[in-house]
Tab-separated table of C-alpha atoms in Angstrom:
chain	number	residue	atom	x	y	z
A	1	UNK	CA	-14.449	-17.215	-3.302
A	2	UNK	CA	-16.571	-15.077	-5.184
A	3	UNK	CA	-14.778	-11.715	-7.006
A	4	UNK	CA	-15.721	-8.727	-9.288
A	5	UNK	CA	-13.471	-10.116	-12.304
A	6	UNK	CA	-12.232	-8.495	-15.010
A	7	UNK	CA	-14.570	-9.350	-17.876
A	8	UNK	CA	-14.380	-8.410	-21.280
A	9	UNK	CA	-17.850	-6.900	-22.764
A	10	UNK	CA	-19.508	-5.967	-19.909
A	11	UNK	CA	-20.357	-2.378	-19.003
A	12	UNK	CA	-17.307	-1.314	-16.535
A	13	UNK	CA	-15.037	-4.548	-17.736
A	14	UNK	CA	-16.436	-6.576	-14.282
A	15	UNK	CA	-18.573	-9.312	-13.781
A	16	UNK	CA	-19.396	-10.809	-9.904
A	17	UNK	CA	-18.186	-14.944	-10.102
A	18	UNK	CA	-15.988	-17.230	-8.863
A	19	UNK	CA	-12.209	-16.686	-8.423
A	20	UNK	CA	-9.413	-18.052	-6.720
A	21	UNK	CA	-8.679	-17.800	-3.203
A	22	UNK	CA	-5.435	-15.421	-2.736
A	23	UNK	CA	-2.201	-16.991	-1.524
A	24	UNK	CA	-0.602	-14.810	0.499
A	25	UNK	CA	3.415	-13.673	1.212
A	26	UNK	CA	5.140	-14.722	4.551
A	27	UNK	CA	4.124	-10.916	5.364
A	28	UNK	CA	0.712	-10.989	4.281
A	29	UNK	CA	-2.498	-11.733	6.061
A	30	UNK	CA	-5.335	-12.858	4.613
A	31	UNK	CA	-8.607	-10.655	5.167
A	32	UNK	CA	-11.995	-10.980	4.972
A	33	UNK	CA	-13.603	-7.936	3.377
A	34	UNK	CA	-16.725	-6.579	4.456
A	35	UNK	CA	-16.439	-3.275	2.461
A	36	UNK	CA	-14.498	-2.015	-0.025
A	37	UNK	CA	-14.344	1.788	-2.115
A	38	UNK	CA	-14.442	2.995	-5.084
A	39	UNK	CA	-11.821	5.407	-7.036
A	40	UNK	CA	-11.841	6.725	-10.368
A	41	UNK	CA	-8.632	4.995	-10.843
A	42	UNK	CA	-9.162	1.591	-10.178
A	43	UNK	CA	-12.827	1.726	-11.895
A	44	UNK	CA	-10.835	3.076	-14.688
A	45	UNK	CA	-8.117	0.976	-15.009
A	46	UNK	CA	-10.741	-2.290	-14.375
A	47	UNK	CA	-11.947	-2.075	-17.981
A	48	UNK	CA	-8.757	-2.271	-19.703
A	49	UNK	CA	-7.284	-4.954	-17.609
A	50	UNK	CA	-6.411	-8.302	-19.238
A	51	UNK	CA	-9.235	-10.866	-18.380
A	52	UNK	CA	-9.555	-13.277	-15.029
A	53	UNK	CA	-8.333	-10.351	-12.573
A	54	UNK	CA	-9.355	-8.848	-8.846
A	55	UNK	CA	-9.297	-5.125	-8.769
A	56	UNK	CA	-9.836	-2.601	-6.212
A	57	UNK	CA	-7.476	-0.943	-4.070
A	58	UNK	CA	-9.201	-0.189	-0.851
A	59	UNK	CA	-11.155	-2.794	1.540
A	60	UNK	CA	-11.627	-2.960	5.190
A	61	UNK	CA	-12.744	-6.573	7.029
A	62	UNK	CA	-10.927	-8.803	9.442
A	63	UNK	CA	-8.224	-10.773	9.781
A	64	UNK	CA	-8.579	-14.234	9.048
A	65	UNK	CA	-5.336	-15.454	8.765
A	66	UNK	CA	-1.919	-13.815	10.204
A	67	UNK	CA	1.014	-13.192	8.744
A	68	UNK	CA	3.527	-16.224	8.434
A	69	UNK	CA	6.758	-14.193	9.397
A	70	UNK	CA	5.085	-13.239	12.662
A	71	UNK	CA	4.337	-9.672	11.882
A	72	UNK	CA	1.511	-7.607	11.925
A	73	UNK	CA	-2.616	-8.043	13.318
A	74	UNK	CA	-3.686	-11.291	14.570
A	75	UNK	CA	-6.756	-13.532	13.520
A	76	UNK	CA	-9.650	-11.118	14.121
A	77	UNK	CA	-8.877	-7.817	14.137
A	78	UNK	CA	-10.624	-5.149	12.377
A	79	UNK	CA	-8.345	-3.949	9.736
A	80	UNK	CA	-8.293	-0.996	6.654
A	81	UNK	CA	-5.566	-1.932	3.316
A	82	UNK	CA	-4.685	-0.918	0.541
A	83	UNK	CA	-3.399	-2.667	-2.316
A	84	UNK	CA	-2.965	-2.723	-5.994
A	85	UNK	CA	-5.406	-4.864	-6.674
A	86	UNK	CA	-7.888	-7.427	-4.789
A	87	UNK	CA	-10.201	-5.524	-2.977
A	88	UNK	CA	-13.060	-6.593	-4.552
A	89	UNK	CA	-13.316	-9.663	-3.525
A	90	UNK	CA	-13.985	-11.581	-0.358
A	91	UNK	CA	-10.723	-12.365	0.705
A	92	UNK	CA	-7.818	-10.558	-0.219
A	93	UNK	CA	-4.373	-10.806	0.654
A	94	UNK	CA	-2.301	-7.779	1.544
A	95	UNK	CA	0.992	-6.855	3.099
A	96	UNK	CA	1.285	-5.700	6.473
A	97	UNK	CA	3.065	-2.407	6.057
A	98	UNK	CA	-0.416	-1.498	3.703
A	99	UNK	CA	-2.981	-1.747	6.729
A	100	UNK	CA	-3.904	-0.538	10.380
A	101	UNK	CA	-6.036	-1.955	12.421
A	102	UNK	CA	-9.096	0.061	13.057
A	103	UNK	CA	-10.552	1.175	16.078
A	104	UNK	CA	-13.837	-0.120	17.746
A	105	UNK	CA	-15.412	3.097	17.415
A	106	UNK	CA	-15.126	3.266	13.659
A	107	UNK	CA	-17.555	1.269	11.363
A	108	UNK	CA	-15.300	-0.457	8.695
A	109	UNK	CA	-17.198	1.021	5.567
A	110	UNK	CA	-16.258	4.627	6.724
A	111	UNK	CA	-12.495	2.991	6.996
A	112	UNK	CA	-13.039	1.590	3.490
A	113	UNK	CA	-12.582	4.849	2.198
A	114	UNK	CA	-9.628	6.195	3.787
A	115	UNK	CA	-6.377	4.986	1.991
A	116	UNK	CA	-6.231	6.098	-1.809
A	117	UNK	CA	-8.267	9.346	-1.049
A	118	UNK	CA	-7.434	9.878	2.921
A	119	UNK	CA	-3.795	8.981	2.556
A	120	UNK	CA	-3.169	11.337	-1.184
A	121	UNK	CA	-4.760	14.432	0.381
A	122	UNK	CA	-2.843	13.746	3.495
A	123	UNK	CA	0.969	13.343	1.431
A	124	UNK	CA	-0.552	16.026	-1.515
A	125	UNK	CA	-0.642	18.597	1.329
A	126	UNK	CA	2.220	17.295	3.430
A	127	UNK	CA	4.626	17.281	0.803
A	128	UNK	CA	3.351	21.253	-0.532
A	129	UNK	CA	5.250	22.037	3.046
A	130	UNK	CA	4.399	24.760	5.768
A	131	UNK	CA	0.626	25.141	5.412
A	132	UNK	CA	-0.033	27.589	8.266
A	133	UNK	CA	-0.897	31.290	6.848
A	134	UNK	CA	-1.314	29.672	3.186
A	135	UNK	CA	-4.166	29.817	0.606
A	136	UNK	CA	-4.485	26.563	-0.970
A	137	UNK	CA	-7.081	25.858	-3.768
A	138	UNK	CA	-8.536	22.252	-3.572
A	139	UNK	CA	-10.644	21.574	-7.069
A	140	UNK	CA	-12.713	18.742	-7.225
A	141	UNK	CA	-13.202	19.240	-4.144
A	142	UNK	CA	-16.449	17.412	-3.379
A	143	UNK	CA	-14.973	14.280	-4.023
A	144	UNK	CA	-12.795	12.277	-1.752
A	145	UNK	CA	-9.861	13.511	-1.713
A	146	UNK	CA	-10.779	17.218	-1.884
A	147	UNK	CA	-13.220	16.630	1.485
A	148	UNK	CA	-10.473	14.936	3.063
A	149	UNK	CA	-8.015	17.633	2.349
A	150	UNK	CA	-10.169	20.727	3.016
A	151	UNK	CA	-10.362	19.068	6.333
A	152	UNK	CA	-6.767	18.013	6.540
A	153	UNK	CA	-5.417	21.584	5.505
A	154	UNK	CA	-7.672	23.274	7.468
A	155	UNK	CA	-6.670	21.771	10.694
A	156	UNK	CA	-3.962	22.634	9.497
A	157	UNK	CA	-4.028	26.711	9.596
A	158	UNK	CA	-4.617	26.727	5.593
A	159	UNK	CA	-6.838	29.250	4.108
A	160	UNK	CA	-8.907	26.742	1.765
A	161	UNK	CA	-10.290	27.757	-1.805
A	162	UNK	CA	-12.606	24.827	-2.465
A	163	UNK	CA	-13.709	24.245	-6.305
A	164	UNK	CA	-16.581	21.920	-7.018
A	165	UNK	CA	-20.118	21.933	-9.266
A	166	UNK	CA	-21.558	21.001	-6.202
A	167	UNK	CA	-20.324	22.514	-3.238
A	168	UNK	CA	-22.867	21.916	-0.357
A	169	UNK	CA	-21.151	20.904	3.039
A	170	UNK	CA	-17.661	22.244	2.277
A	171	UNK	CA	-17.496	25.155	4.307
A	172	UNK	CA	-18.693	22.990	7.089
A	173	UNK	CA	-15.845	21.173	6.381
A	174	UNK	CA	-13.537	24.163	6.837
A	175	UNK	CA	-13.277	25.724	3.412
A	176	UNK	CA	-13.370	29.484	3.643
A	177	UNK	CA	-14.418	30.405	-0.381
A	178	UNK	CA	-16.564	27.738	-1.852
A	179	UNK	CA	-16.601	28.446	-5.505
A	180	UNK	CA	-17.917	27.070	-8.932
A	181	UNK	CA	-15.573	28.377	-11.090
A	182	UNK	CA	-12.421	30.266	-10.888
A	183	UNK	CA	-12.653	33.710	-12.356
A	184	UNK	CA	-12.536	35.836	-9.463
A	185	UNK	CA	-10.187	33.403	-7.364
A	186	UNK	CA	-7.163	35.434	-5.988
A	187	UNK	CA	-3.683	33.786	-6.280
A	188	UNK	CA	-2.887	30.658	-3.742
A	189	UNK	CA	0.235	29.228	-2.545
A	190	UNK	CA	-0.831	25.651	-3.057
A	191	UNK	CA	-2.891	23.680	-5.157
A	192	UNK	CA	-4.292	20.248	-5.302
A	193	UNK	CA	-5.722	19.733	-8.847
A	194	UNK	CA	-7.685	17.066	-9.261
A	195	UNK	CA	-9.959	17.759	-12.383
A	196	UNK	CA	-7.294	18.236	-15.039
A	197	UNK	CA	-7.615	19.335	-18.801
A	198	UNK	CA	-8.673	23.850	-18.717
A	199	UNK	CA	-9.375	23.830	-14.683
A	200	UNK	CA	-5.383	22.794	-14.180
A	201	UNK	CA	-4.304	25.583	-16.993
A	202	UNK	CA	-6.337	28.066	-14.864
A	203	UNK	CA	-5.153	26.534	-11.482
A	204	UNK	CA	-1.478	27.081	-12.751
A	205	UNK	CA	-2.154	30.876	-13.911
A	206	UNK	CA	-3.555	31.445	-10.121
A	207	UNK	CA	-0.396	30.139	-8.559
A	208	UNK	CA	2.396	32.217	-7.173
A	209	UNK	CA	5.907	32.117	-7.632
A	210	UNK	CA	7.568	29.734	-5.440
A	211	UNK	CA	3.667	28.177	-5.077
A	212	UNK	CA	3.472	24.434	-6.148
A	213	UNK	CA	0.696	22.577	-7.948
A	214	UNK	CA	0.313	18.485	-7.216
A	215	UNK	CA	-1.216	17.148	-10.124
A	216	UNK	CA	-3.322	13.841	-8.463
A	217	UNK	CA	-6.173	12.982	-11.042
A	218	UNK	CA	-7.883	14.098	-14.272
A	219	UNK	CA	-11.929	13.492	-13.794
A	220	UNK	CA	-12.023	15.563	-16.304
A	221	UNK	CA	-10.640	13.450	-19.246
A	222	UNK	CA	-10.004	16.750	-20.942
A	223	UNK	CA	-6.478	18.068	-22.768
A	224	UNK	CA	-4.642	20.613	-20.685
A	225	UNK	CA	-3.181	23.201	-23.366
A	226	UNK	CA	-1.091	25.693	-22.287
A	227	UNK	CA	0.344	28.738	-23.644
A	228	UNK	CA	3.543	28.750	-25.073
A	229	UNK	CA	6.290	29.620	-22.482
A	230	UNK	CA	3.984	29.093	-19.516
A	231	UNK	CA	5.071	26.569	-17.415
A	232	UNK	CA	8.649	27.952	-18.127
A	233	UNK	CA	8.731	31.825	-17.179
A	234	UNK	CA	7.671	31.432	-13.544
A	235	UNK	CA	9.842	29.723	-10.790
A	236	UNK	CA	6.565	27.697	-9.318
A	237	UNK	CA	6.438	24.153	-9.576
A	238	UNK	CA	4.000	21.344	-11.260
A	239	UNK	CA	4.093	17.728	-9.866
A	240	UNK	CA	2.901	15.034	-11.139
A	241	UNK	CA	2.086	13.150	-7.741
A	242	UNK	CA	1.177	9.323	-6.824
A	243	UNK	CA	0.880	8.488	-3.552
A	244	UNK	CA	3.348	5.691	-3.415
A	245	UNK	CA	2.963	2.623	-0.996
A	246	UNK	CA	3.621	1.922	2.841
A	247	UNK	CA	0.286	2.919	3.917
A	248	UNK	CA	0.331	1.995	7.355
A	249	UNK	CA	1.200	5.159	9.221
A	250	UNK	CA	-0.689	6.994	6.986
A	251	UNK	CA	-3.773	5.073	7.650
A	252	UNK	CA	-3.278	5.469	11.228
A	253	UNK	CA	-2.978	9.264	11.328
A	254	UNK	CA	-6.178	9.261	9.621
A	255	UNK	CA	-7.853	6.553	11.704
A	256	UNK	CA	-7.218	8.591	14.916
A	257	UNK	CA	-8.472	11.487	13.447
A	258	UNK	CA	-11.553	9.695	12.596
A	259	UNK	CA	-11.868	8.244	15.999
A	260	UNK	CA	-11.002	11.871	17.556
A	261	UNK	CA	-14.199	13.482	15.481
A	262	UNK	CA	-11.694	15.373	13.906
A	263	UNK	CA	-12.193	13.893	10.173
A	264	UNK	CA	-15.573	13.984	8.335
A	265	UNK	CA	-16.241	10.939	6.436
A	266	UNK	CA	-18.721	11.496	3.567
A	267	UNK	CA	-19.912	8.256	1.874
A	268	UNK	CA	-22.341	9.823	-1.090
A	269	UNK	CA	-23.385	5.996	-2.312
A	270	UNK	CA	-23.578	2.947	-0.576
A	271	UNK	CA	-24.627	-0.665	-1.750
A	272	UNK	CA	-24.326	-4.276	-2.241
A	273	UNK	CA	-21.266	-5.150	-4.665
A	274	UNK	CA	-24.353	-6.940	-6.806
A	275	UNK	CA	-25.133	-3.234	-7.980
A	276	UNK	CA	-21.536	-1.987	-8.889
A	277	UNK	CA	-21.965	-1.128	-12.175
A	278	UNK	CA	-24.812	1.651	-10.505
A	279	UNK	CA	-21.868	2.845	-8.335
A	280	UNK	CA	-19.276	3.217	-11.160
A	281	UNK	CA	-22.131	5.129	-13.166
A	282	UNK	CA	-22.673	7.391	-10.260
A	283	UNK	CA	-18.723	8.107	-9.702
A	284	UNK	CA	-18.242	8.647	-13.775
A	285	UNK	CA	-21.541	10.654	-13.573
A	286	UNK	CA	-19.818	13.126	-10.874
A	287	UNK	CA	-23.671	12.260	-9.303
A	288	UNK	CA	-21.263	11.087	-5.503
A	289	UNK	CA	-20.195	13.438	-3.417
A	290	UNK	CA	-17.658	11.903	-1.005
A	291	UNK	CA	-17.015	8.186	-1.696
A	292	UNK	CA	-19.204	5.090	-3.085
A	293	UNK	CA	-18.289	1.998	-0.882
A	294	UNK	CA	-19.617	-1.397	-1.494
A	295	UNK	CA	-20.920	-4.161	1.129
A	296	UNK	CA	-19.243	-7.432	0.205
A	297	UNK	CA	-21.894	-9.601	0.659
């Protein structure tokens, strides 16, 4: 099968070639991808990865061979995974507690992007507790994640702060104060930080006691320095948070509020996986607002 590979001395660490076919688990099925997305994380990690391997974490196809131990889709279906690795590719192989099958009325490149970014705004926010009646700040919120979770928390009877350089479309999405920076934010309840280095300091100064603050990415690539004492006078909280694994319910929540017209899908690039280093440019370049999702073809 053909594969982005890990490749020393190329641009992003990835070069499109032959690879193995995967051999799957008894509770794995074997999928043919059609589309796949990109995160900041997995482009990341891809060009430090030792030589000869699949990345990608997201990928939505169909089935083309069923689980051994009887579980799971059958031969056919449409189906959205997660994984960590093997999405770039044209088969992957993936456990059947990682996918959901996808509904008829929902192309499979919008259903590409769902599980990294879909499924952390959906646990970021879920785990924060009670959202009704709270003001939760969202930065980097044009990407995927934040445009999930405005969404998400808004539904949700949040009062959404959404931080972003570009910030057309969010208050369509639901956010009620769109803004570019955060000096004349008042204090939230929740946040979801996903710039990192000064923007988290400033995040953490806005939150109240008893507030929490998941910490989910670092575009930003920035140092966070904070003052002396200031993460330990205040009874608020900072996670560090990762999403964890067992996708499936997750992806189905999501799915049916996709089908429902209830969840906005924004795909701000689209294009053959030939031209991935001119996504991965675009997502570094902060030049996609919503997600980049490649056609495996």
């Amino acid at each position: 099968m053909r594969a982005l590979v890990t490749t020393p001395d190329t641009k992003f660490g990835l070069l499109l070639k032959e690879a193995p076919d995967p051999v799957p688990s008894a509770n794995q099925v074997i999928i043919e991808v059609k589309n796949a997305s990109l995160n900041h994380g997995d482009v990341a990690m891809a060009a430090g990865a030792a030589p000869g391997r699949v990345q990608g974490w997201d990928a939505a196809g169909v089935v083309v061979q069923a689980a051994a131990d009887g579980t799971g889709p059958e031969v056919g279906a449409r189906v959205v995974s997660f994984g960590p690795n093997g999405a770039w590719a044209e088969k992957r192989a993936v456990s059947v507690k990682e996918l959901a099958v996808v509904p008829d009325s929902v192309d499979l490149a919008v259903a590409s992007t769902l599980p990294v970014a879909g499924v952390t705004a959906a646990r970021a926010l879920h785990r924060s507790g009670d959202l009704a009646g709270k003001r939760v700040l969202i930065t980097g919120a044009s990407g995927g994640v934040g445009r999930y979770a405005i969404q998400i928390a808004t539904q949700e009877g949040a009062h959404v702060v959404a931080l972003a350089r570009r910030g057309d479309g969010l208050a369509e999405l639901g956010a009620k104060e769109v803004v570019a920076d955060l000096d004349n934010v008042e204090p939230v309840d929740i946040v979801l930080e996903n710039v990192g280095g000064p923007t988290l300091v400033r995040s953490w100064e806005l939150l109240k006691t008893g507030g929490v603050l998941q910490s989910i990415g670092w575009t930003s690539m920035e140092p966070a320095v904070f003052q002396p004492y200031a993460t330990v006078t205040d009874p608020k909280s900072l996670v560090a948070f990762q999403s964890g694994n067992h996708y499936a319910a997750d992806l189905e929540y999501l799915l049916k509020l996709v089908a429902d017209g209830k969840l906005k899908v924004d795909i701000g690039w689209r294009g053959s996986w030939t031209e991935f280093d001119e996504a991965a440019a675009a997502l570094f370049g902060r030049q996609v607002s919503g997600k980049a999702v490649l056609d495996v073809d």
